[in-house]
Short mmCIF file of C-alpha atoms and ligand atoms in Angstrom, two decimals:
data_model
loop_
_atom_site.label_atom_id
_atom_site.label_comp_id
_atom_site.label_asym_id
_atom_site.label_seq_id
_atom_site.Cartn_x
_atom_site.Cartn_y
_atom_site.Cartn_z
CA UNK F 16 31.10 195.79 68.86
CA UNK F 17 35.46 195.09 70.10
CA UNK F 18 36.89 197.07 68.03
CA UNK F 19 40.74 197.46 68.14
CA UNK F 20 40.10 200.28 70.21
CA UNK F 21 38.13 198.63 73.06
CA UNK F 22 41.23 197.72 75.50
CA UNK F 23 43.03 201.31 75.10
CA UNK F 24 42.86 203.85 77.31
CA UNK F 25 39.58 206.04 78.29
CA UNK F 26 40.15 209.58 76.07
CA UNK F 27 41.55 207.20 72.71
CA UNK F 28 37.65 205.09 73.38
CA UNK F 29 35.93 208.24 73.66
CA UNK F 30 37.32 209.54 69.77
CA UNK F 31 37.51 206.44 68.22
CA UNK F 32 35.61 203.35 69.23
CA UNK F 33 33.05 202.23 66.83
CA UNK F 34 34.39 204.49 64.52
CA UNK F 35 36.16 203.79 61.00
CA UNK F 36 36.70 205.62 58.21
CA UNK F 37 33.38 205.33 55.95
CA UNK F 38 34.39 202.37 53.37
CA UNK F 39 32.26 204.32 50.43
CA UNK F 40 34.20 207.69 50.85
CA UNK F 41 37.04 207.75 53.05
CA UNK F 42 35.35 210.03 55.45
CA UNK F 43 36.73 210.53 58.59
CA UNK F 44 33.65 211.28 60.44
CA UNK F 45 31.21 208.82 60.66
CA UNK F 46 28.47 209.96 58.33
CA UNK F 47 24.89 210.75 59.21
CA UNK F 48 23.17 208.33 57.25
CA UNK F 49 19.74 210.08 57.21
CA UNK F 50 17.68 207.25 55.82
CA UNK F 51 14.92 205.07 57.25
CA UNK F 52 15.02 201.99 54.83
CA UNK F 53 17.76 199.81 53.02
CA UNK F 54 18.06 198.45 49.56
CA UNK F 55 18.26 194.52 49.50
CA UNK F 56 19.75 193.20 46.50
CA UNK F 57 17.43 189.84 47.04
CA UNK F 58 14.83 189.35 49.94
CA UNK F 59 16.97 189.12 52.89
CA UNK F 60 20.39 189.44 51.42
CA UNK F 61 21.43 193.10 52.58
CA UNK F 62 24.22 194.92 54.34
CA UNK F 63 22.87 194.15 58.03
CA UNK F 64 20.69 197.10 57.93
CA UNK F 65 16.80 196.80 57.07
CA UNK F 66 14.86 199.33 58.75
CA UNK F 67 15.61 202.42 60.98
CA UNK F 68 14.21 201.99 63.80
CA UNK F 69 15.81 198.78 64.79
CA UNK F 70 19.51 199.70 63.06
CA UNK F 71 21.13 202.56 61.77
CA UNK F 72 25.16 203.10 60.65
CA UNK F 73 25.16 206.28 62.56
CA UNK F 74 23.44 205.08 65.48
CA UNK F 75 25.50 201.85 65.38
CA UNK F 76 28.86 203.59 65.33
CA UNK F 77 28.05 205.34 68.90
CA UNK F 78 26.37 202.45 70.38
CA UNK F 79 29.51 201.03 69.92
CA UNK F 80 31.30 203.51 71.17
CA UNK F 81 29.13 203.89 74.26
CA UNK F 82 29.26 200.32 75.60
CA UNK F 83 33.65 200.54 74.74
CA UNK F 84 33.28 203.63 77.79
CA UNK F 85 31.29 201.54 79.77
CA UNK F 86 33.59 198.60 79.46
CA UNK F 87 30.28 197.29 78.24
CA UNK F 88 29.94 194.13 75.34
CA UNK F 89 26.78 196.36 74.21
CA UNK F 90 24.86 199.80 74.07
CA UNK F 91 21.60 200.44 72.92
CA UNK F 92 20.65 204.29 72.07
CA UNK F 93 17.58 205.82 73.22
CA UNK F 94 15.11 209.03 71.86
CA UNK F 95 15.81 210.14 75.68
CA UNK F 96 16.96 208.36 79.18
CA UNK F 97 13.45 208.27 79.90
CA UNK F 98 12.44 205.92 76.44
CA UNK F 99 15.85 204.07 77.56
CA UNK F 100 14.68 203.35 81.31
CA UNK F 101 11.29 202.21 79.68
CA UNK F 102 13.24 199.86 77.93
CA UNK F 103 14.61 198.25 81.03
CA UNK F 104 10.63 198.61 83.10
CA UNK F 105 9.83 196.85 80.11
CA UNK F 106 11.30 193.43 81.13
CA UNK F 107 9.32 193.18 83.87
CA UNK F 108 6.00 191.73 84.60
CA UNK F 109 2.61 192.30 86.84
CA UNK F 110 3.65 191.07 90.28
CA UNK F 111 6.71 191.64 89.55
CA UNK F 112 8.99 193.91 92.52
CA UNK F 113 11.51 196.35 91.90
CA UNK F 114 14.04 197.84 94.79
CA UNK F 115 14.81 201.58 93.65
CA UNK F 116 15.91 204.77 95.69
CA UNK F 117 13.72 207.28 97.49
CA UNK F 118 16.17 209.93 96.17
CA UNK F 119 15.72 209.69 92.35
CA UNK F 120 15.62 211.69 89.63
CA UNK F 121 11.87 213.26 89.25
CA UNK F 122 11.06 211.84 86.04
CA UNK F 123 12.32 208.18 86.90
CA UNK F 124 10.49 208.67 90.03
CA UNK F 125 7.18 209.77 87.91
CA UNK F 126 7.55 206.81 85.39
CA UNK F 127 7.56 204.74 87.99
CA UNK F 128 4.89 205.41 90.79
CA UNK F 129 2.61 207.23 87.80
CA UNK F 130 2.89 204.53 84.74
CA UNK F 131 4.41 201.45 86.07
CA UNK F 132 2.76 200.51 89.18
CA UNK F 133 -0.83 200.73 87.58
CA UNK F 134 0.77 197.84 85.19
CA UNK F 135 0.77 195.62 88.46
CA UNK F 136 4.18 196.31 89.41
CA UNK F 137 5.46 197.02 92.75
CA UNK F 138 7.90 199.85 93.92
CA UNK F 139 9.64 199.90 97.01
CA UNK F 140 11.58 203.30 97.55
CA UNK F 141 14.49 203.36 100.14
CA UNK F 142 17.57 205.00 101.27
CA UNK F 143 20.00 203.14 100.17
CA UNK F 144 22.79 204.45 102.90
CA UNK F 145 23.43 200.98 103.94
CA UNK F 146 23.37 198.45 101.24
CA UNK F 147 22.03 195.70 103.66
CA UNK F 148 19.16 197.22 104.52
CA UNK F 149 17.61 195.87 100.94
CA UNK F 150 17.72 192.36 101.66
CA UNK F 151 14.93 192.33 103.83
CA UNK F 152 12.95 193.42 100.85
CA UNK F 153 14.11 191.37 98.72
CA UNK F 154 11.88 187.74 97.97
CA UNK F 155 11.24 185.92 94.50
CA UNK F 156 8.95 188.47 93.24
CA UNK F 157 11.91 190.44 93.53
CA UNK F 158 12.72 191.24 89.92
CA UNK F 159 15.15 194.38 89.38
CA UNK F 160 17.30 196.74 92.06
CA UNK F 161 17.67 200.72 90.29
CA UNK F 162 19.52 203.02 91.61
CA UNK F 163 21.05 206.44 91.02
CA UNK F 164 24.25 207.90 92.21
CA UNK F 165 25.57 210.38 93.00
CA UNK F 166 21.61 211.00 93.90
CA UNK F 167 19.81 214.02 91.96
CA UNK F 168 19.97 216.47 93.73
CA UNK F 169 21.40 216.23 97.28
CA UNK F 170 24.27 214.16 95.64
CA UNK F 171 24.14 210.80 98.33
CA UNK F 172 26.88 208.05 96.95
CA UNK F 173 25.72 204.47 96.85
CA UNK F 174 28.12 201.69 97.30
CA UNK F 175 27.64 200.14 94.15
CA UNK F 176 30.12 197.05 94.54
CA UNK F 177 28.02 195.96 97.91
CA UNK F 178 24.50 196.59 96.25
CA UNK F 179 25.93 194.45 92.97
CA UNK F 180 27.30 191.64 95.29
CA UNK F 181 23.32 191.29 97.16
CA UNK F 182 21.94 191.90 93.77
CA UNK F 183 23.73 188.69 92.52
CA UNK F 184 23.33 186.62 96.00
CA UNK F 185 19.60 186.97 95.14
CA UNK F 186 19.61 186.72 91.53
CA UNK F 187 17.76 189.97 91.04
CA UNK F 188 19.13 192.50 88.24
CA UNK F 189 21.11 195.55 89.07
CA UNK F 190 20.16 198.42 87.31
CA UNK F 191 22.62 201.77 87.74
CA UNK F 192 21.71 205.74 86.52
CA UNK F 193 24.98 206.61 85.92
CA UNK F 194 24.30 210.02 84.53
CA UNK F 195 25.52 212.25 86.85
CA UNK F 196 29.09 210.17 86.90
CA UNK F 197 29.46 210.07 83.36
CA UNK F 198 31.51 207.36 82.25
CA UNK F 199 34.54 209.41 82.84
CA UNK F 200 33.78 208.95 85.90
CA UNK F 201 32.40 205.74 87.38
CA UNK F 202 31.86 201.95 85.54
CA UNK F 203 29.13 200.56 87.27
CA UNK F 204 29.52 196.99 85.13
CA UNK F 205 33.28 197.18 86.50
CA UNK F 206 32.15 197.17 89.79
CA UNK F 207 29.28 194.53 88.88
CA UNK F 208 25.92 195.99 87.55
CA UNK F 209 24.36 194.25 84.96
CA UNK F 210 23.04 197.68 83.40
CA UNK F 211 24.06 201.09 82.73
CA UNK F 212 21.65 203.75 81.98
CA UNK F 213 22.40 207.09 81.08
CA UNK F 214 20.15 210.01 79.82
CA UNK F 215 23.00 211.19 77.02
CA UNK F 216 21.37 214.54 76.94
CA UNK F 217 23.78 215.59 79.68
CA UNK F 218 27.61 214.91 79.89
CA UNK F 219 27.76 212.23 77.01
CA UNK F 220 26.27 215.03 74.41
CA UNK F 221 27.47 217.74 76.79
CA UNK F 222 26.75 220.86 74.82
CA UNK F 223 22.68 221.29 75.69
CA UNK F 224 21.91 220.37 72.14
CA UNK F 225 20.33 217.30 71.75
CA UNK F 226 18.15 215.14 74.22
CA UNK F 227 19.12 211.04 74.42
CA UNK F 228 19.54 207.63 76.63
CA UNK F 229 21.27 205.26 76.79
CA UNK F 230 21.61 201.46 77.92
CA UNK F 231 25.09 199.82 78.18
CA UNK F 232 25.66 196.07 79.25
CA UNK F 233 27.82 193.24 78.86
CA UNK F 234 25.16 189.89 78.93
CA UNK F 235 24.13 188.53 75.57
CA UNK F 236 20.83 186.91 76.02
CA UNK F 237 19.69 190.36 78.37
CA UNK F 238 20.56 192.38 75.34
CA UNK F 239 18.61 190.31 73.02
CA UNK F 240 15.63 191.20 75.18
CA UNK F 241 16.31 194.51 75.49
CA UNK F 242 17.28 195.06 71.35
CA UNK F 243 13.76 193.25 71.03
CA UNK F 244 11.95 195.89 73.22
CA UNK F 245 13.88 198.51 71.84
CA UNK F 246 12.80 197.97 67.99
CA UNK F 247 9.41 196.67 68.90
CA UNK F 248 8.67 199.78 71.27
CA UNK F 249 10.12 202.05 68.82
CA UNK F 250 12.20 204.95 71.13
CA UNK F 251 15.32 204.74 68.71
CA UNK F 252 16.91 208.00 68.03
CA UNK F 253 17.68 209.66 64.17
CA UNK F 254 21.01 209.68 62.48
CA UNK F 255 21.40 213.65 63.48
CA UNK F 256 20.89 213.13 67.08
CA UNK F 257 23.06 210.02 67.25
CA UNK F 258 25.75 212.24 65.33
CA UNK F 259 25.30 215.25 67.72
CA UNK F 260 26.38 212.66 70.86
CA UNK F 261 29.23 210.40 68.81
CA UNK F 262 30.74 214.25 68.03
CA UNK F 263 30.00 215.35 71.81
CA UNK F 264 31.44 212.36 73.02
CA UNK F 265 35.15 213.30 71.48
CA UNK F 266 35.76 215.55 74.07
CA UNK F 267 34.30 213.53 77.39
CA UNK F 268 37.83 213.20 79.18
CA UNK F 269 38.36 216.64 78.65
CA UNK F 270 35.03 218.26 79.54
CA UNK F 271 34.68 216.30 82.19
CA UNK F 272 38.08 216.86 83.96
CA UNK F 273 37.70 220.64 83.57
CA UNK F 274 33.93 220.21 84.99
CA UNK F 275 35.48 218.49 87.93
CA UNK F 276 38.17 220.92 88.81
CA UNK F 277 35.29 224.20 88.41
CA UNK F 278 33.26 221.81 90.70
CA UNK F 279 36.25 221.28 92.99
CA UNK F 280 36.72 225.28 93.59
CA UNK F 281 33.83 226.08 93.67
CA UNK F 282 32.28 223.67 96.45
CA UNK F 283 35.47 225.13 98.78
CA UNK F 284 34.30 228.80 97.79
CA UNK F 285 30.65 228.18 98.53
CA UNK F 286 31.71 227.28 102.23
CA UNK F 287 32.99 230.55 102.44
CA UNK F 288 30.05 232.32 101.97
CA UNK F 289 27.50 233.39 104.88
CA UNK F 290 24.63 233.27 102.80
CA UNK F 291 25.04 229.22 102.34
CA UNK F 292 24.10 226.84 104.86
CA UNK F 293 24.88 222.65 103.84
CA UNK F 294 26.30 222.03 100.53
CA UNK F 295 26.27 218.63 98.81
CA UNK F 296 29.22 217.33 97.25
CA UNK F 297 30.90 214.17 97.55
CA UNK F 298 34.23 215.54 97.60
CA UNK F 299 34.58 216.76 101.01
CA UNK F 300 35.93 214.75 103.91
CA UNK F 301 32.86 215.25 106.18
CA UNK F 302 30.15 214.10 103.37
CA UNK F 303 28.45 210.89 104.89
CA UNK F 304 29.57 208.90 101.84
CA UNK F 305 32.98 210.39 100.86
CA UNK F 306 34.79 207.11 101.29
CA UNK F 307 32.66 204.98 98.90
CA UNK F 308 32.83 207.88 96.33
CA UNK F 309 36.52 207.75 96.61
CA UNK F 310 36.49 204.41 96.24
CA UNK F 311 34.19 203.98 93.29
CA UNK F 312 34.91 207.04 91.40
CA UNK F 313 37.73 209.14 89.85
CA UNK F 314 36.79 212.52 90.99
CA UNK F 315 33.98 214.18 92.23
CA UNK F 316 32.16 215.82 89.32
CA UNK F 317 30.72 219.26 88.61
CA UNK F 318 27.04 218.69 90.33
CA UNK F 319 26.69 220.61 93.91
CA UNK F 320 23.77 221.32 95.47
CA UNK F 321 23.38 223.85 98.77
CA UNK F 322 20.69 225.17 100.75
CA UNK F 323 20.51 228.96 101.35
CA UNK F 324 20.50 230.24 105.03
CA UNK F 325 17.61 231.00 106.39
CA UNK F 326 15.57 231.42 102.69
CA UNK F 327 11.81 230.97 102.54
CA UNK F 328 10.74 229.95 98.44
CA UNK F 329 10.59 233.91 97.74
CA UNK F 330 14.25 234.69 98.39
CA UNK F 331 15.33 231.48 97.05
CA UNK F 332 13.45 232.51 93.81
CA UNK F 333 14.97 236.07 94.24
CA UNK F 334 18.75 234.32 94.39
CA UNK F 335 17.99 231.80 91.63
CA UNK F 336 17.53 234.91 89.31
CA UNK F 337 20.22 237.02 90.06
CA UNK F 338 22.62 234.41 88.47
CA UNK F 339 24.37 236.44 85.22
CA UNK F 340 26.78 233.66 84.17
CA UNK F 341 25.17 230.87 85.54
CA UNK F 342 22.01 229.86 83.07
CA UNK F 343 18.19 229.47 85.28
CA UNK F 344 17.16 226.34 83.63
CA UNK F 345 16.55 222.41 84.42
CA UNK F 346 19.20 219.63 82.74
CA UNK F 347 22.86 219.71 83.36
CA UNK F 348 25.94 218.18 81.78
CA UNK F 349 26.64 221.04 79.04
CA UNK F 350 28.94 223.12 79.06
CA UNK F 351 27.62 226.51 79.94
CA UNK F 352 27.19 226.16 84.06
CA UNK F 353 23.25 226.34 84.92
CA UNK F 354 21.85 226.48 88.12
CA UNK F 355 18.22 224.91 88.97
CA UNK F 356 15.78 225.38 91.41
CA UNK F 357 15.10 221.35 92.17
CA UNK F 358 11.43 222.09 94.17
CA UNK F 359 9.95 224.76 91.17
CA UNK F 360 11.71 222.57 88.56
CA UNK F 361 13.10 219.25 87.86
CA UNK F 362 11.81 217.63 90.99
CA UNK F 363 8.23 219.83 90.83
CA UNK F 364 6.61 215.91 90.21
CA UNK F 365 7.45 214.72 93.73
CA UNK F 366 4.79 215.29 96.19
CA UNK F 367 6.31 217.81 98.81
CA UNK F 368 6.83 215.36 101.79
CA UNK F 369 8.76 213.31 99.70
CA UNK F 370 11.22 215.63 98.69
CA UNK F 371 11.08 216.96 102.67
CA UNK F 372 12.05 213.72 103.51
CA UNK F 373 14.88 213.65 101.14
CA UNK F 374 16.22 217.07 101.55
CA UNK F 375 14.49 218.63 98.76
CA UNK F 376 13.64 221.46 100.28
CA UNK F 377 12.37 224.81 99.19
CA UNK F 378 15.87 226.53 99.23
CA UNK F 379 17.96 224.23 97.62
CA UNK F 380 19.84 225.05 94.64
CA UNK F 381 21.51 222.87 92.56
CA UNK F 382 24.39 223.91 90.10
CA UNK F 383 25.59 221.96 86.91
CA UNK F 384 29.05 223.65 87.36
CA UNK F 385 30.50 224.30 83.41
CA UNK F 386 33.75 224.78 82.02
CA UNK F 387 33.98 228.27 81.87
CA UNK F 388 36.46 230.40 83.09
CA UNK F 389 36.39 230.04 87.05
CA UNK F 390 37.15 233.30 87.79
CA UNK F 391 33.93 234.67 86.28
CA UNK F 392 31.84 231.84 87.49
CA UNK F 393 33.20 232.54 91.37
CA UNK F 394 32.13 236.28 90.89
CA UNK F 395 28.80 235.26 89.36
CA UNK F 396 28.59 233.44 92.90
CA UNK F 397 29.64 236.11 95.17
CA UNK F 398 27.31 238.85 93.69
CA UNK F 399 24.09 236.18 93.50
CA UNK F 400 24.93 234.67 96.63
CA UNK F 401 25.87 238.07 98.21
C1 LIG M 14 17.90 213.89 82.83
C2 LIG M 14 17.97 212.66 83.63
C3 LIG M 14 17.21 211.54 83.29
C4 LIG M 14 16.22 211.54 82.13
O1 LIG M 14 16.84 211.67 80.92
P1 LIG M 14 16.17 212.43 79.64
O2 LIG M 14 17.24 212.37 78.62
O3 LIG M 14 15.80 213.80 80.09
O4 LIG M 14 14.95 211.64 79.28
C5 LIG M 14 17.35 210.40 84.08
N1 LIG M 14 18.18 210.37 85.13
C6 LIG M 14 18.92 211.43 85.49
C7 LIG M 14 19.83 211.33 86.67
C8 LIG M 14 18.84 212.61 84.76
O5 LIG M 14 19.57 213.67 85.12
#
């Protein structure tokens, strides 16, 4: 769990915690132990794995490693960031009242108002803008605050730290989407969640291979719930998959910094160009929440959305596929830069005046900036945008 490598610096946790040489072999890499069961020498008296579905070596080596870049006690892997926020709806109960964002990612947004509220749970979605305007909501039903940010996709920053410190005042658990941060990023525990989800199919694997969650957090008897959920639900990922993201994870710091300097030229370059009307990133001066991002993270990212001038859904759709670098496809995080039509794709399972409401509109685009060269990816830009 604190390893000797917990306390050093970010890029030495990303390649090392949780990670020893195997004792059998000497092997550097942490093996994929593709097996489901465990011999026991005498009922009971085994190597502290029994079945895999609750433990795994493999698995346990990047949970490990995953709750060291959280500055986490504990991480739990997930078949997906779907199975691992299903872990955390999970603790909840009928009558029970959950404070979440009305900005959220499409399939959080579906689990929610599609599976958990006919379970007799209740869902109150706001704009979180100013973190005071929750505690009016907030009574002893309340049971769980989720939010998201930077928001997916018109990238709105919530003040974590002032959510947390409500969150607390109440006695209500805080539950953060850190995805589109990445560790690298932003520590939502740091700044006082009690939980850190992330769907590790994007910049934790970061190479579009594999799909994954993940739940990081620091309080013993919560994770003891949340283990017992997680074996006794059964959305635990293989050996191979939990080998694809401790291998992806080796190169965070230096994915991520690259992502953030693409993502840094090219929201300047996209203000340049008259085909693009508002563009969402939290790195400029004039977005509403630039301050709290500066605060609470260490850059800005490689996620930018924009709207396009004056489009209707047919030239939107025209623009989305002139893109010859740039990938048309949902997800983000990977390396190769996509860019995603939000209304026709990831966010198609909001009802339309929700996403109005939110800025989801018909031509928005949203970019997953990569790593590639910039030069190519700016004249990818200027010719599709053109
Ligand atoms: C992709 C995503 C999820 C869901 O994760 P999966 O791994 O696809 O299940 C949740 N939240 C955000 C912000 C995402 O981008």
């Amino acid at each position: 769990m604190q390893d000797k490598y917990y306390n050093m610096k970010f890029g030495t946790k990303a390649i090392h915690a949780g990670q020893e040489p195997d004792p059998t072999t000497g092997a550097v890499m942490t093996p994929i132990y593709q097996t489901s069961t465990y011999w026991q020498k005498s009922p009971g008296e085994h190597k502290g794995f029994e079945y895999s579905r609750g433990t795994n070596p493999t698995r346990k080596a990047l949970e490990d490693c995953l709750a060291a870049l959280e500055n986490a006690r504990y991480g739990l892997a997930f078949s997906s960031g779907m199975g691992a926020t299903d872990a955390v709806m999970k603790l909840l109960q009928p009558g029970d009242e959950v404070i979440t964002g009305s900005d959220l990612y499409g399939g959080s947004f579906r689990m929610f108002s599609k599976i958990f509220s006919n379970y007799g749970i209740k869902f109150h979605y706001i704009n979180f803008a100013n973190a005071g305007d929750i505690t009016p909501l907030i009574n002893d039903k309340t049971k769980l605050i989720w939010i998201e940010t930077p928001t997916n996709p018109t990238m709105q920053i919530v003040d974590i730290e002032a959510v947390a410190a409500i969150a607390k005042a109440h006695n209500v658990l805080l539950a953060v989407d850190n995805t589109f941060a990445s560790p690298y990023l932003q520590n939502p525990i740091d700044l006082g969640a009690d939980i850190v989800m992330h769907s590790a199919t994007k910049y934790l694997g970061g190479h579009s291979d594999v799909v994954m969650g993940a739940l990081m957090l620091s309080d013993e008897a919560l994770y003891k719930r949340l283990w017992f959920i997680y074996n006794a639900c059964g959305a635990t990922p293989g050996p191979m998959d939990s080998f694809l993201v401790l291998r992806g994870i080796k190169t965070l710091h230096l994915r991520m910094k690259a992502h953030c300097e693409n993502g840094r030229e090219i929201a300047r370059f996209l203000k340049t160009l008259p085909a693009v009307d508002k563009i969402h990133w939290p790195g400029f001066e004039d977005h509403p929440n630039h301050a709290i991002a500066k605060r609470q993270m260490r850059d800005f990212g490689g996620m930018i959305s924009f709207t396009l001038k004056g489009a209707d859904l047919k030239r939107t759709f025209e623009v989305a596929s002139r893109f010859k670098v740039f990938t048309l496809a949902e997800s983000l995080g990977g390396v190769e830069s996509l860019v995603n039509h939000p209304v026709s794709m990831t966010h198609a399972s909001i009802p339309k005046e929700a996403r109005d409401a939110v800025g989801v509109t018909d031509n928005l685009l949203r970019l997953s900036v990569g790593v590639e060269d910039i030069e190519d990816l700016l004249e990818d830009l200027k010719q599709a945008l053109s």
